[in-house]
PDB file of C-alpha atoms and ligand atoms in Angstrom:
ATOM      1  CA  UNK A  78       0.000   0.000   0.000  1.00 98.00           C
ATOM      2  CA  UNK A  79       1.019   3.603  -0.403  1.00 98.00           C
ATOM      3  CA  UNK A  80      -0.762   6.791   0.520  1.00 98.00           C
ATOM      4  CA  UNK A  81      -1.310   9.622   2.954  1.00 98.00           C
ATOM      5  CA  UNK A  82      -3.102   9.136   6.293  1.00 97.00           C
ATOM      6  CA  UNK A  83      -6.811   8.644   5.727  1.00 97.00           C
ATOM      7  CA  UNK A  84      -6.362   7.547   2.112  1.00 97.00           C
ATOM      8  CA  UNK A  85      -7.908   4.173   2.907  1.00 97.00           C
ATOM      9  CA  UNK A  86      -4.890   1.852   2.968  1.00 98.00           C
ATOM     10  CA  UNK A  87      -6.107  -0.213   5.908  1.00 98.00           C
ATOM     11  CA  UNK A  88      -9.627  -0.382   4.489  1.00 97.00           C
ATOM     12  CA  UNK A  89      -8.233  -1.610   1.170  1.00 98.00           C
ATOM     13  CA  UNK A  90      -5.830  -4.036   2.876  1.00 98.00           C
ATOM     14  CA  UNK A  91      -8.686  -5.535   4.906  1.00 98.00           C
ATOM     15  CA  UNK A  92     -10.410  -6.325   1.598  1.00 98.00           C
ATOM     16  CA  UNK A  93      -7.330  -8.316   0.604  1.00 98.00           C
ATOM     17  CA  UNK A  94      -7.322 -10.082   3.989  1.00 98.00           C
ATOM     18  CA  UNK A  95     -10.865 -11.234   3.230  1.00 98.00           C
ATOM     19  CA  UNK A  96      -9.437 -12.762   0.048  1.00 98.00           C
ATOM     20  CA  UNK A  97      -6.821 -14.664   2.063  1.00 98.00           C
ATOM     21  CA  UNK A  98      -3.866 -12.255   2.212  1.00 98.00           C
ATOM     22  CA  UNK A  99      -1.743 -11.921   5.341  1.00 98.00           C
ATOM     23  CA  UNK A 100      -1.538  -8.292   6.461  1.00 98.00           C
ATOM     24  CA  UNK A 101       1.526  -6.647   7.995  1.00 98.00           C
ATOM     25  CA  UNK A 102       0.763  -3.491   9.945  1.00 98.00           C
ATOM     26  CA  UNK A 103       2.998  -1.548  12.309  1.00 97.00           C
ATOM     27  CA  UNK A 104      -0.047   0.225  13.793  1.00 95.00           C
ATOM     28  CA  UNK A 105      -1.520  -3.138  14.741  1.00 96.00           C
ATOM     29  CA  UNK A 106       1.568  -4.281  16.659  1.00 96.00           C
ATOM     30  CA  UNK A 107       2.140  -0.913  18.343  1.00 93.00           C
ATOM     31  CA  UNK A 108      -1.467  -1.087  19.537  1.00 92.00           C
ATOM     32  CA  UNK A 109      -0.934  -4.617  20.879  1.00 92.00           C
ATOM     33  CA  UNK A 110       2.144  -3.495  22.798  1.00 91.00           C
ATOM     34  CA  UNK A 111       0.842  -0.164  24.088  1.00 89.00           C
ATOM     35  CA  UNK A 112      -2.909  -0.027  23.570  1.00 81.00           C
ATOM     36  CA  UNK A 113      -2.744   3.707  22.945  1.00 76.00           C
ATOM     37  CA  UNK A 114      -4.483   5.878  20.402  1.00 76.00           C
ATOM     38  CA  UNK A 115      -1.765   8.538  20.755  1.00 81.00           C
ATOM     39  CA  UNK A 116       1.397   6.418  21.058  1.00 82.00           C
ATOM     40  CA  UNK A 117       3.602   9.340  19.958  1.00 80.00           C
ATOM     41  CA  UNK A 118       2.402  11.434  22.872  1.00 81.00           C
ATOM     42  CA  UNK A 119       2.799   8.629  25.397  1.00 84.00           C
ATOM     43  CA  UNK A 120       6.266   7.581  24.335  1.00 87.00           C
ATOM     44  CA  UNK A 121       7.649  10.825  22.996  1.00 88.00           C
ATOM     45  CA  UNK A 122       8.705  11.148  19.362  1.00 86.00           C
ATOM     46  CA  UNK A 123      12.087   9.426  19.654  1.00 91.00           C
ATOM     47  CA  UNK A 124      10.898   6.365  21.550  1.00 92.00           C
ATOM     48  CA  UNK A 125       7.898   6.115  19.220  1.00 89.00           C
ATOM     49  CA  UNK A 126      10.104   6.206  16.121  1.00 91.00           C
ATOM     50  CA  UNK A 127      12.371   3.631  17.711  1.00 94.00           C
ATOM     51  CA  UNK A 128       9.465   1.283  18.424  1.00 94.00           C
ATOM     52  CA  UNK A 129       8.083   1.691  14.903  1.00 94.00           C
ATOM     53  CA  UNK A 130      11.477   0.925  13.393  1.00 96.00           C
ATOM     54  CA  UNK A 131      11.852  -2.146  15.600  1.00 97.00           C
ATOM     55  CA  UNK A 132       8.430  -3.441  14.511  1.00 97.00           C
ATOM     56  CA  UNK A 133       9.198  -2.655  10.882  1.00 98.00           C
ATOM     57  CA  UNK A 134      12.362  -4.766  11.074  1.00 98.00           C
ATOM     58  CA  UNK A 135      10.441  -7.656  12.623  1.00 98.00           C
ATOM     59  CA  UNK A 136       7.773  -7.426   9.939  1.00 98.00           C
ATOM     60  CA  UNK A 137      10.356  -7.247   7.160  1.00 98.00           C
ATOM     61  CA  UNK A 138      11.491 -10.662   8.352  1.00 98.00           C
ATOM     62  CA  UNK A 139       7.875 -11.851   8.588  1.00 98.00           C
ATOM     63  CA  UNK A 140       7.400 -10.772   4.989  1.00 98.00           C
ATOM     64  CA  UNK A 141      10.392 -12.900   3.996  1.00 98.00           C
ATOM     65  CA  UNK A 142       8.880 -15.877   5.809  1.00 98.00           C
ATOM     66  CA  UNK A 143       5.540 -15.313   4.074  1.00 98.00           C
ATOM     67  CA  UNK A 144       7.282 -15.166   0.706  1.00 98.00           C
ATOM     68  CA  UNK A 145       9.200 -18.359   1.416  1.00 98.00           C
ATOM     69  CA  UNK A 146       5.857 -19.990   2.232  1.00 98.00           C
ATOM     70  CA  UNK A 147       4.460 -18.493  -1.021  1.00 97.00           C
ATOM     71  CA  UNK A 148       1.669 -16.694   0.828  1.00 98.00           C
ATOM     72  CA  UNK A 149      -0.008 -13.560  -0.513  1.00 98.00           C
ATOM     73  CA  UNK A 150       0.714 -10.592   1.731  1.00 98.00           C
ATOM     74  CA  UNK A 151      -0.218  -6.924   1.969  1.00 99.00           C
ATOM     75  CA  UNK A 152       2.114  -4.456   3.657  1.00 99.00           C
ATOM     76  CA  UNK A 153      -0.172  -1.833   5.201  1.00 98.00           C
ATOM     77  CA  UNK A 154       2.335   1.021   5.524  1.00 98.00           C
ATOM     78  CA  UNK A 155       2.257   4.530   4.085  1.00 98.00           C
ATOM     79  CA  UNK A 156       5.450   3.871   2.056  1.00 98.00           C
ATOM     80  CA  UNK A 157       5.942   7.625   1.928  1.00 98.00           C
ATOM     81  CA  UNK A 158       9.578   7.400   0.831  1.00 98.00           C
ATOM     82  CA  UNK A 159      10.767   6.179  -2.520  1.00 98.00           C
ATOM     83  CA  UNK A 160      13.773   4.590  -0.796  1.00 98.00           C
ATOM     84  CA  UNK A 161      11.482   2.371   1.288  1.00 98.00           C
ATOM     85  CA  UNK A 162       9.475   1.395  -1.795  1.00 98.00           C
ATOM     86  CA  UNK A 163      12.674   0.532  -3.674  1.00 98.00           C
ATOM     87  CA  UNK A 164      13.951  -1.455  -0.716  1.00 98.00           C
ATOM     88  CA  UNK A 165      10.822  -3.626  -0.494  1.00 98.00           C
ATOM     89  CA  UNK A 166      10.627  -4.089  -4.258  1.00 98.00           C
ATOM     90  CA  UNK A 167      14.210  -5.389  -4.273  1.00 98.00           C
ATOM     91  CA  UNK A 168      13.475  -7.641  -1.298  1.00 98.00           C
ATOM     92  CA  UNK A 169      10.399  -9.105  -3.016  1.00 98.00           C
ATOM     93  CA  UNK A 170      12.083  -9.576  -6.400  1.00 98.00           C
ATOM     94  CA  UNK A 171      15.076 -11.121  -4.639  1.00 98.00           C
ATOM     95  CA  UNK A 172      12.759 -13.843  -3.394  1.00 98.00           C
ATOM     96  CA  UNK A 173      11.327 -14.477  -6.831  1.00 98.00           C
ATOM     97  CA  UNK A 174       7.998 -12.901  -5.897  1.00 98.00           C
ATOM     98  CA  UNK A 175       5.902 -10.201  -7.550  1.00 98.00           C
ATOM     99  CA  UNK A 176       4.973  -6.836  -5.999  1.00 98.00           C
ATOM    100  CA  UNK A 177       2.105  -4.486  -6.683  1.00 98.00           C
ATOM    101  CA  UNK A 178       2.345  -0.886  -5.538  1.00 98.00           C
ATOM    102  CA  UNK A 179      -1.160   0.428  -4.896  1.00 98.00           C
ATOM    103  CA  UNK A 180      -1.216   4.184  -4.412  1.00 98.00           C
ATOM    104  CA  UNK A 181      -4.471   5.363  -2.885  1.00 98.00           C
ATOM    105  CA  UNK A 182      -5.191   8.988  -3.590  1.00 97.00           C
ATOM    106  CA  UNK A 183      -7.816  11.373  -2.309  1.00 95.00           C
ATOM    107  CA  UNK A 184      -8.020  15.142  -2.171  1.00 95.00           C
ATOM    108  CA  UNK A 185      -6.929  16.927   0.986  1.00 95.00           C
ATOM    109  CA  UNK A 186     -10.430  17.857   2.111  1.00 95.00           C
ATOM    110  CA  UNK A 187     -11.520  14.223   1.875  1.00 96.00           C
ATOM    111  CA  UNK A 188      -8.482  13.027   3.829  1.00 97.00           C
ATOM    112  CA  UNK A 189      -9.035  15.603   6.578  1.00 96.00           C
ATOM    113  CA  UNK A 190     -12.741  14.838   6.811  1.00 96.00           C
ATOM    114  CA  UNK A 191     -12.079  11.106   7.071  1.00 96.00           C
ATOM    115  CA  UNK A 192      -9.401  11.539   9.738  1.00 96.00           C
ATOM    116  CA  UNK A 193     -11.698  13.803  11.713  1.00 95.00           C
ATOM    117  CA  UNK A 194     -14.486  11.201  11.579  1.00 95.00           C
ATOM    118  CA  UNK A 195     -12.030   8.416  12.413  1.00 94.00           C
ATOM    119  CA  UNK A 196     -10.829  10.262  15.509  1.00 91.00           C
ATOM    120  CA  UNK A 197     -14.090   9.181  17.188  1.00 92.00           C
ATOM    121  CA  UNK A 198     -13.125   5.536  16.662  1.00 92.00           C
ATOM    122  CA  UNK A 199     -10.991   3.537  19.091  1.00 90.00           C
ATOM    123  CA  UNK A 200      -8.520   0.918  17.911  1.00 91.00           C
ATOM    124  CA  UNK A 201      -5.226  -0.053  16.339  1.00 93.00           C
ATOM    125  CA  UNK A 202      -6.068   1.417  12.952  1.00 93.00           C
ATOM    126  CA  UNK A 203      -7.527   4.677  14.183  1.00 92.00           C
ATOM    127  CA  UNK A 204      -4.312   6.324  15.355  1.00 89.00           C
ATOM    128  CA  UNK A 205      -4.905  10.034  15.902  1.00 89.00           C
ATOM    129  CA  UNK A 206      -3.572  12.155  13.061  1.00 92.00           C
ATOM    130  CA  UNK A 207      -3.977  15.809  14.021  1.00 91.00           C
ATOM    131  CA  UNK A 208      -3.420  18.782  11.707  1.00 93.00           C
ATOM    132  CA  UNK A 209       0.263  19.151  12.675  1.00 92.00           C
ATOM    133  CA  UNK A 210       1.047  15.513  12.005  1.00 90.00           C
ATOM    134  CA  UNK A 211      -1.018  15.516   8.816  1.00 96.00           C
ATOM    135  CA  UNK A 212       0.938  18.494   7.503  1.00 96.00           C
ATOM    136  CA  UNK A 213       4.209  16.786   8.334  1.00 94.00           C
ATOM    137  CA  UNK A 214       3.181  13.694   6.365  1.00 94.00           C
ATOM    138  CA  UNK A 215       1.974  15.857   3.492  1.00 96.00           C
ATOM    139  CA  UNK A 216       5.340  17.620   3.216  1.00 97.00           C
ATOM    140  CA  UNK A 217       7.357  14.408   3.519  1.00 97.00           C
ATOM    141  CA  UNK A 218       5.299  12.296   1.134  1.00 98.00           C
ATOM    142  CA  UNK A 219       7.178  11.386  -2.025  1.00 98.00           C
ATOM    143  CA  UNK A 220       4.393  10.613  -4.433  1.00 98.00           C
ATOM    144  CA  UNK A 221       5.128   7.592  -6.632  1.00 98.00           C
ATOM    145  CA  UNK A 222       5.613   8.622 -10.238  1.00 97.00           C
ATOM    146  CA  UNK A 223       6.677   6.171 -12.906  1.00 98.00           C
ATOM    147  CA  UNK A 224       7.412   3.447 -10.338  1.00 98.00           C
ATOM    148  CA  UNK A 225       4.994   0.883 -11.737  1.00 98.00           C
ATOM    149  CA  UNK A 226       2.312   2.048  -9.330  1.00 98.00           C
ATOM    150  CA  UNK A 227      -1.377   1.400  -9.684  1.00 98.00           C
ATOM    151  CA  UNK A 228      -3.238   4.573  -8.746  1.00 98.00           C
ATOM    152  CA  UNK A 229      -6.598   4.142  -7.062  1.00 97.00           C
ATOM    153  CA  UNK A 230      -8.361   7.477  -7.017  1.00 94.00           C
ATOM    154  CA  UNK A 231     -10.845   7.826  -4.176  1.00 86.00           C
ATOM    155  CA  UNK A 232     -14.020   9.765  -4.744  1.00 80.00           C
ATOM    156  CA  UNK A 233     -14.528  12.760  -2.482  1.00 74.00           C
ATOM    157  CA  UNK A 234     -16.969  11.005  -0.167  1.00 61.00           C
TER     158      UNK A 234
HETATM  159  N1  ATP B 249     -13.208   4.156  -0.194  1.00 97.28           N
HETATM  160  C1  ATP B 249     -13.619   4.761   0.921  1.00 97.28           C
HETATM  161  N2  ATP B 249     -14.722   5.515   0.913  1.00 97.28           N
HETATM  162  C2  ATP B 249     -15.141   6.157   2.018  1.00 97.28           C
HETATM  163  N3  ATP B 249     -14.513   6.119   3.213  1.00 97.28           N
HETATM  164  C3  ATP B 249     -13.387   5.390   3.282  1.00 97.28           C
HETATM  165  C4  ATP B 249     -12.872   4.679   2.144  1.00 97.28           C
HETATM  166  N4  ATP B 249     -11.726   4.069   2.515  1.00 97.28           N
HETATM  167  C5  ATP B 249     -11.556   4.371   3.799  1.00 97.28           C
HETATM  168  N5  ATP B 249     -12.544   5.156   4.266  1.00 97.28           N
HETATM  169  C6  ATP B 249     -12.675   5.680   5.642  1.00 97.28           C
HETATM  170  O1  ATP B 249     -11.686   6.671   5.789  1.00 97.28           O
HETATM  171  C7  ATP B 249     -11.030   6.563   7.056  1.00 97.28           C
HETATM  172  C8  ATP B 249      -9.547   6.344   6.817  1.00 97.28           C
HETATM  173  O2  ATP B 249      -9.353   5.096   6.175  1.00 97.28           O
HETATM  174  P1  ATP B 249      -8.149   4.156   6.635  1.00 97.28           P
HETATM  175  O3  ATP B 249      -8.077   4.089   8.106  1.00 97.28           O
HETATM  176  O4  ATP B 249      -8.307   2.882   5.857  1.00 97.28           O
HETATM  177  O5  ATP B 249      -6.916   4.998   6.047  1.00 97.28           O
HETATM  178  P2  ATP B 249      -5.363   4.697   6.146  1.00 97.28           P
HETATM  179  O6  ATP B 249      -4.799   5.060   4.820  1.00 97.28           O
HETATM  180  O7  ATP B 249      -5.147   3.316   6.624  1.00 97.28           O
HETATM  181  O8  ATP B 249      -4.883   5.764   7.222  1.00 97.28           O
HETATM  182  P3  ATP B 249      -3.569   5.708   8.167  1.00 97.28           P
HETATM  183  O9  ATP B 249      -2.402   6.039   7.292  1.00 97.28           O
HETATM  184  O10 ATP B 249      -3.792   6.775   9.196  1.00 97.28           O
HETATM  185  O11 ATP B 249      -3.489   4.333   8.748  1.00 97.28           O
HETATM  186  C9  ATP B 249     -11.688   5.402   7.781  1.00 97.28           C
HETATM  187  O12 ATP B 249     -12.593   5.915   8.712  1.00 97.28           O
HETATM  188  C10 ATP B 249     -12.376   4.614   6.677  1.00 97.28           C
HETATM  189  O13 ATP B 249     -13.535   3.990   7.144  1.00 97.28           O
HETATM  190 MG1   MG B 250      -4.178   2.538   8.336  1.00 97.28          MG
END
């Protein structure tokens, strides 16, 4: 998956899970370990980044194991950096498997409206994304362009 917060990556990934895919999600594991909707506030930014990186490394290995077992898998991350996308593509190709890069896109108003509505929900996949964090992600996001991506445009609902 690839896309900004609120773009619908988890929703899309859950559709694949219903078709038998294994899903790898950092948010899910952070929630299991901390049970917090605002893990960044509880841990502080450095400890939070450290935990996310630790989980990402564990799940990178899980992805390898899934590939060795020839299981379908969806990696439910934002994949905001091209370097991360290139890294996973190389990993997947190195195991003789095939990747699909699904970029979910929606306009800013739609994303903000969805995140606002989601903030009323409790759970692993409803991590709070406030305006400050959203803006940070927006600035950082390196939109895939000519990387073999499949763009799924979301309607403004
Ligand atoms: N196609 C859709 N149409 C309408 N609403 C949607 C659609 N996809 C997702 N949503 C809603 O938008 C909100 C955000 O979706 P979701 O949590 O899947 O995004 P995400 O990309 O996983 O976000 P994050 O990066 O924060 O994990 C959810 O409340 C979800 O129910
Ligand atoms: Mg999500």
